[in-house]
Amino acid sequence: MEIHKFQEMMKHLYFERDSARGVQDTFSWLVDEVAELGEELKGTDKEAAEKEFADVIAWLASLANIMEIDLEKAALNKYNHKCPKCQSSPCQCTF
Amino acid sequence: MEIHKFQEMMKHLYFERDSARGVQDTFSWLVDEVAELGEELKGTDKEAAEKEFADVIAWLASLANIMEIDLEKAALNKYNHKCPKCQSSPCQCTF
């Protein structure tokens, strides 16, 4: 599924609630989901980790919806088949 | 671009470095990028916010690459055109 289609799906499912909650509170949810992902990464339950990855991208898409930002365009504007820092593919950054 | 294609692009650009860095340090980068996104959300620079959204999904994809997790499959397994909690579309959760 394309990134923008996934974002549209999240909009259909959750936009009413997301927009009522607002940017800062939705960002707080994203932070919580990232923390939950971090906890799962310490363990060995890959299926549980997958669910947390799903939650993080879902909340990121929800946040983008409230901000009226196209996540796919944003991603490709910065990472368009080359590293945005060194402009190489693969990345050749020396840091 | 499909989510899995974006993840493949990140793999081509960064996998050698990502895998050498490891899961925990890459997760720390993700957390830092989420914090940077949070800072931009407090301001009014939408272009800067877009770049931070790009960084968050990029680092999420990098992390999924190291974990050998397909981000698209994970997302669709959980959010397949319905809310995973109430099974409705749009979500009808009452919390």
mmCIF file of C-alpha atoms in Angstrom:
data_model
loop_
_atom_site.group_PDB
_atom_site.id
_atom_site.type_symbol
_atom_site.label_atom_id
_atom_site.label_comp_id
_atom_site.label_asym_id
_atom_site.label_seq_id
_atom_site.Cartn_x
_atom_site.Cartn_y
_atom_site.Cartn_z
ATOM 1 C CA MET A 1 0.000 0.000 0.000
ATOM 2 C CA GLU A 2 1.266 3.465 -0.855
ATOM 3 C CA ILE A 3 2.188 5.686 2.049
ATOM 4 C CA HIS A 4 -0.453 8.247 1.080
ATOM 5 C CA LYS A 5 -3.121 5.536 0.835
ATOM 6 C CA PHE A 6 -2.257 4.350 4.324
ATOM 7 C CA GLN A 7 -2.487 7.952 5.524
ATOM 8 C CA GLU A 8 -5.907 8.271 3.846
ATOM 9 C CA MET A 9 -7.028 5.060 5.535
ATOM 10 C CA MET A 10 -5.991 6.477 8.916
ATOM 11 C CA LYS A 11 -7.882 9.656 8.050
ATOM 12 C CA HIS A 12 -11.048 7.697 7.317
ATOM 13 C CA LEU A 13 -10.716 5.654 10.505
ATOM 14 C CA TYR A 14 -9.616 8.318 12.966
ATOM 15 C CA PHE A 15 -9.646 11.881 11.656
ATOM 16 C CA GLU A 16 -12.684 13.025 13.604
ATOM 17 C CA ARG A 17 -11.128 11.894 16.876
ATOM 18 C CA ASP A 18 -7.607 12.977 15.891
ATOM 19 C CA SER A 19 -8.641 16.495 14.958
ATOM 20 C CA ALA A 20 -10.684 16.876 18.148
ATOM 21 C CA ARG A 21 -7.697 15.705 20.224
ATOM 22 C CA GLY A 22 -5.370 18.162 18.542
ATOM 23 C CA VAL A 23 -1.714 18.264 17.555
ATOM 24 C CA GLN A 24 -0.013 18.239 20.949
ATOM 25 C CA ASP A 25 -2.080 15.433 22.480
ATOM 26 C CA THR A 26 -1.759 13.344 19.324
ATOM 27 C CA PHE A 27 1.992 13.923 19.411
ATOM 28 C CA SER A 28 1.979 12.670 23.006
ATOM 29 C CA TRP A 29 0.285 9.466 21.832
ATOM 30 C CA LEU A 30 2.978 9.065 19.175
ATOM 31 C CA VAL A 31 5.670 9.454 21.841
ATOM 32 C CA ASP A 32 3.938 6.808 23.980
ATOM 33 C CA GLU A 33 3.761 4.396 21.052
ATOM 34 C CA VAL A 34 7.462 4.926 20.292
ATOM 35 C CA ALA A 35 8.227 4.131 23.938
ATOM 36 C CA GLU A 36 6.140 0.934 23.689
ATOM 37 C CA LEU A 37 8.075 -0.020 20.562
ATOM 38 C CA GLY A 38 11.305 0.519 22.487
ATOM 39 C CA GLU A 39 10.128 -1.840 25.216
ATOM 40 C CA GLU A 40 9.280 -4.562 22.696
ATOM 41 C CA LEU A 41 12.673 -4.183 21.036
ATOM 42 C CA LYS A 42 14.313 -5.268 24.295
ATOM 43 C CA GLY A 43 12.481 -8.602 24.138
ATOM 44 C CA THR A 44 12.234 -11.449 21.659
ATOM 45 C CA ASP A 45 8.556 -11.299 20.671
ATOM 46 C CA LYS A 46 8.768 -10.291 17.003
ATOM 47 C CA GLU A 47 4.999 -10.345 16.516
ATOM 48 C CA ALA A 48 4.547 -7.914 19.404
ATOM 49 C CA ALA A 49 7.258 -5.689 17.920
ATOM 50 C CA GLU A 50 5.455 -5.722 14.564
ATOM 51 C CA LYS A 51 2.276 -4.477 16.249
ATOM 52 C CA GLU A 52 4.204 -1.616 17.820
ATOM 53 C CA PHE A 53 5.748 -0.692 14.462
ATOM 54 C CA ALA A 54 2.181 -0.611 13.116
ATOM 55 C CA ASP A 55 1.075 1.684 15.921
ATOM 56 C CA VAL A 56 3.963 4.104 15.403
ATOM 57 C CA ILE A 57 3.347 4.524 11.677
ATOM 58 C CA ALA A 58 -0.400 4.790 12.345
ATOM 59 C CA TRP A 59 0.026 7.600 14.877
ATOM 60 C CA LEU A 60 2.587 9.316 12.663
ATOM 61 C CA ALA A 61 0.000 9.273 9.857
ATOM 62 C CA SER A 62 -2.695 10.565 12.229
ATOM 63 C CA LEU A 63 -0.446 13.428 13.265
ATOM 64 C CA ALA A 64 0.329 14.236 9.627
ATOM 65 C CA ASN A 65 -3.409 14.273 8.908
ATOM 66 C CA ILE A 66 -4.065 16.882 11.571
ATOM 67 C CA MET A 67 -1.132 18.948 10.300
ATOM 68 C CA GLU A 68 -2.416 18.615 6.713
ATOM 69 C CA ILE A 69 0.954 17.207 5.709
ATOM 70 C CA ASP A 70 1.300 14.534 3.019
ATOM 71 C CA LEU A 71 3.625 12.013 4.647
ATOM 72 C CA GLU A 72 4.572 10.395 1.335
ATOM 73 C CA LYS A 73 5.438 13.690 -0.324
ATOM 74 C CA ALA A 74 7.395 14.775 2.740
ATOM 75 C CA ALA A 75 9.342 11.497 2.737
ATOM 76 C CA LEU A 76 10.133 11.615 -0.967
ATOM 77 C CA ASN A 77 10.977 15.304 -0.984
ATOM 78 C CA LYS A 78 13.744 14.584 1.499
ATOM 79 C CA TYR A 79 14.743 10.974 0.707
ATOM 80 C CA ASN A 80 14.416 10.676 -3.050
ATOM 81 C CA HIS A 81 16.676 7.703 -3.737
ATOM 82 C CA LYS A 82 19.674 9.492 -2.263
ATOM 83 C CA CYS A 83 20.908 10.552 1.125
ATOM 84 C CA PRO A 84 19.780 14.150 1.787
ATOM 85 C CA LYS A 85 23.132 14.920 3.429
ATOM 86 C CA CYS A 86 25.753 13.483 1.029
ATOM 87 C CA GLN A 87 23.441 13.176 -2.018
ATOM 88 C CA SER A 88 24.816 9.666 -2.610
ATOM 89 C CA SER A 89 23.121 6.286 -2.998
ATOM 90 C CA PRO A 90 23.995 4.424 -0.883
ATOM 91 C CA CYS A 91 24.892 7.013 1.704
ATOM 92 C CA GLN A 92 28.588 7.907 1.854
ATOM 93 C CA CYS A 93 28.447 10.251 4.842
ATOM 94 C CA THR A 94 31.678 10.070 6.814
ATOM 95 C CA PHE A 95 30.347 11.037 10.249
ATOM 96 C CA MET B 1 5.407 5.064 -3.184
ATOM 97 C CA GLU B 2 4.443 1.873 -1.363
ATOM 98 C CA ILE B 3 5.530 1.587 2.241
ATOM 99 C CA HIS B 4 7.634 -1.476 1.482
ATOM 100 C CA LYS B 5 9.325 0.289 -1.447
ATOM 101 C CA PHE B 6 10.231 3.189 0.817
ATOM 102 C CA GLN B 7 11.611 0.699 3.334
ATOM 103 C CA GLU B 8 13.657 -0.952 0.549
ATOM 104 C CA MET B 9 14.987 2.453 -0.495
ATOM 105 C CA MET B 10 16.080 3.097 3.089
ATOM 106 C CA LYS B 11 17.726 -0.322 3.108
ATOM 107 C CA HIS B 12 19.697 0.467 -0.042
ATOM 108 C CA LEU B 13 20.759 3.858 1.301
ATOM 109 C CA TYR B 14 21.518 3.011 4.912
ATOM 110 C CA PHE B 15 21.422 -0.689 5.775
ATOM 111 C CA GLU B 16 25.179 -1.168 6.102
ATOM 112 C CA ARG B 17 25.417 1.667 8.610
ATOM 113 C CA ASP B 18 22.099 0.819 10.315
ATOM 114 C CA SER B 19 23.024 -2.811 10.910
ATOM 115 C CA ALA B 20 26.465 -1.859 12.229
ATOM 116 C CA ARG B 21 24.854 0.634 14.634
ATOM 117 C CA GLY B 22 22.397 -1.929 15.920
ATOM 118 C CA VAL B 23 18.831 -1.912 17.185
ATOM 119 C CA GLN B 24 19.186 0.062 20.409
ATOM 120 C CA ASP B 25 21.274 2.896 18.966
ATOM 121 C CA THR B 26 19.034 3.143 15.923
ATOM 122 C CA PHE B 27 16.025 3.285 18.226
ATOM 123 C CA SER B 28 17.740 6.152 20.074
ATOM 124 C CA TRP B 29 18.035 8.012 16.767
ATOM 125 C CA LEU B 30 14.321 7.443 16.160
ATOM 126 C CA VAL B 31 13.508 8.868 19.583
ATOM 127 C CA ASP B 32 15.672 11.929 18.824
ATOM 128 C CA GLU B 33 13.914 12.479 15.499
ATOM 129 C CA VAL B 34 10.502 12.222 17.183
ATOM 130 C CA ALA B 35 11.649 14.853 19.685
ATOM 131 C CA GLU B 36 12.768 17.126 16.831
ATOM 132 C CA LEU B 37 9.359 16.664 15.214
ATOM 133 C CA GLY B 38 7.754 17.670 18.499
ATOM 134 C CA GLU B 39 9.800 20.868 18.578
ATOM 135 C CA GLU B 40 8.758 21.779 15.039
ATOM 136 C CA LEU B 41 5.100 21.145 15.859
ATOM 137 C CA LYS B 42 5.278 23.959 18.409
ATOM 138 C CA GLY B 43 6.206 26.445 15.681
ATOM 139 C CA THR B 44 4.683 27.589 12.404
ATOM 140 C CA ASP B 45 7.268 26.384 9.882
ATOM 141 C CA LYS B 46 5.324 23.729 7.969
ATOM 142 C CA GLU B 47 8.231 22.943 5.629
ATOM 143 C CA ALA B 48 10.489 22.253 8.612
ATOM 144 C CA ALA B 49 7.780 20.031 10.123
ATOM 145 C CA GLU B 50 7.540 18.100 6.841
ATOM 146 C CA LYS B 51 11.273 17.386 6.970
ATOM 147 C CA GLU B 52 10.919 16.042 10.501
ATOM 148 C CA PHE B 53 8.020 13.810 9.467
ATOM 149 C CA ALA B 54 10.312 12.505 6.704
ATOM 150 C CA ASP B 55 13.067 11.788 9.208
ATOM 151 C CA VAL B 56 10.752 9.924 11.569
ATOM 152 C CA ILE B 57 9.386 7.589 8.894
ATOM 153 C CA ALA B 58 12.925 7.127 7.535
ATOM 154 C CA TRP B 59 14.329 6.081 10.918
ATOM 155 C CA LEU B 60 11.288 3.900 11.575
ATOM 156 C CA ALA B 61 11.982 2.126 8.274
ATOM 157 C CA SER B 62 15.686 1.797 9.158
ATOM 158 C CA LEU B 63 14.775 0.231 12.476
ATOM 159 C CA ALA B 64 12.351 -2.162 10.784
ATOM 160 C CA ASN B 65 15.117 -3.139 8.353
ATOM 161 C CA ILE B 66 17.470 -4.125 11.151
ATOM 162 C CA MET B 67 14.667 -6.063 12.833
ATOM 163 C CA GLU B 68 13.802 -7.773 9.526
ATOM 164 C CA ILE B 69 10.239 -6.551 9.904
ATOM 165 C CA ASP B 70 8.133 -5.571 6.885
ATOM 166 C CA LEU B 71 6.642 -2.252 7.953
ATOM 167 C CA GLU B 72 3.869 -2.401 5.352
ATOM 168 C CA LYS B 73 2.792 -5.912 6.306
ATOM 169 C CA ALA B 74 2.920 -4.981 9.987
ATOM 170 C CA ALA B 75 0.778 -1.886 9.362
ATOM 171 C CA LEU B 76 -1.805 -3.735 7.276
ATOM 172 C CA ASN B 77 -1.955 -6.744 9.558
ATOM 173 C CA LYS B 78 -3.083 -4.440 12.345
ATOM 174 C CA TYR B 79 -4.906 -1.617 10.512
ATOM 175 C CA ASN B 80 -6.626 -3.307 7.607
ATOM 176 C CA HIS B 81 -9.360 -0.772 6.807
ATOM 177 C CA LYS B 82 -10.818 -1.092 10.279
ATOM 178 C CA CYS B 83 -9.914 -0.097 13.806
ATOM 179 C CA PRO B 84 -8.076 -3.000 15.477
ATOM 180 C CA LYS B 85 -9.917 -2.311 18.747
ATOM 181 C CA CYS B 86 -13.583 -1.881 17.748
ATOM 182 C CA GLN B 87 -13.290 -3.519 14.284
ATOM 183 C CA SER B 88 -15.298 -0.601 12.841
ATOM 184 C CA SER B 89 -14.602 1.803 9.999
ATOM 185 C CA PRO B 90 -14.525 4.590 10.950
ATOM 186 C CA CYS B 91 -13.520 3.835 14.521
ATOM 187 C CA GLN B 92 -16.390 3.719 17.011
ATOM 188 C CA CYS B 93 -14.341 3.210 20.174
ATOM 189 C CA THR B 94 -15.998 4.871 23.116
ATOM 190 C CA PHE B 95 -12.920 5.577 25.269
#
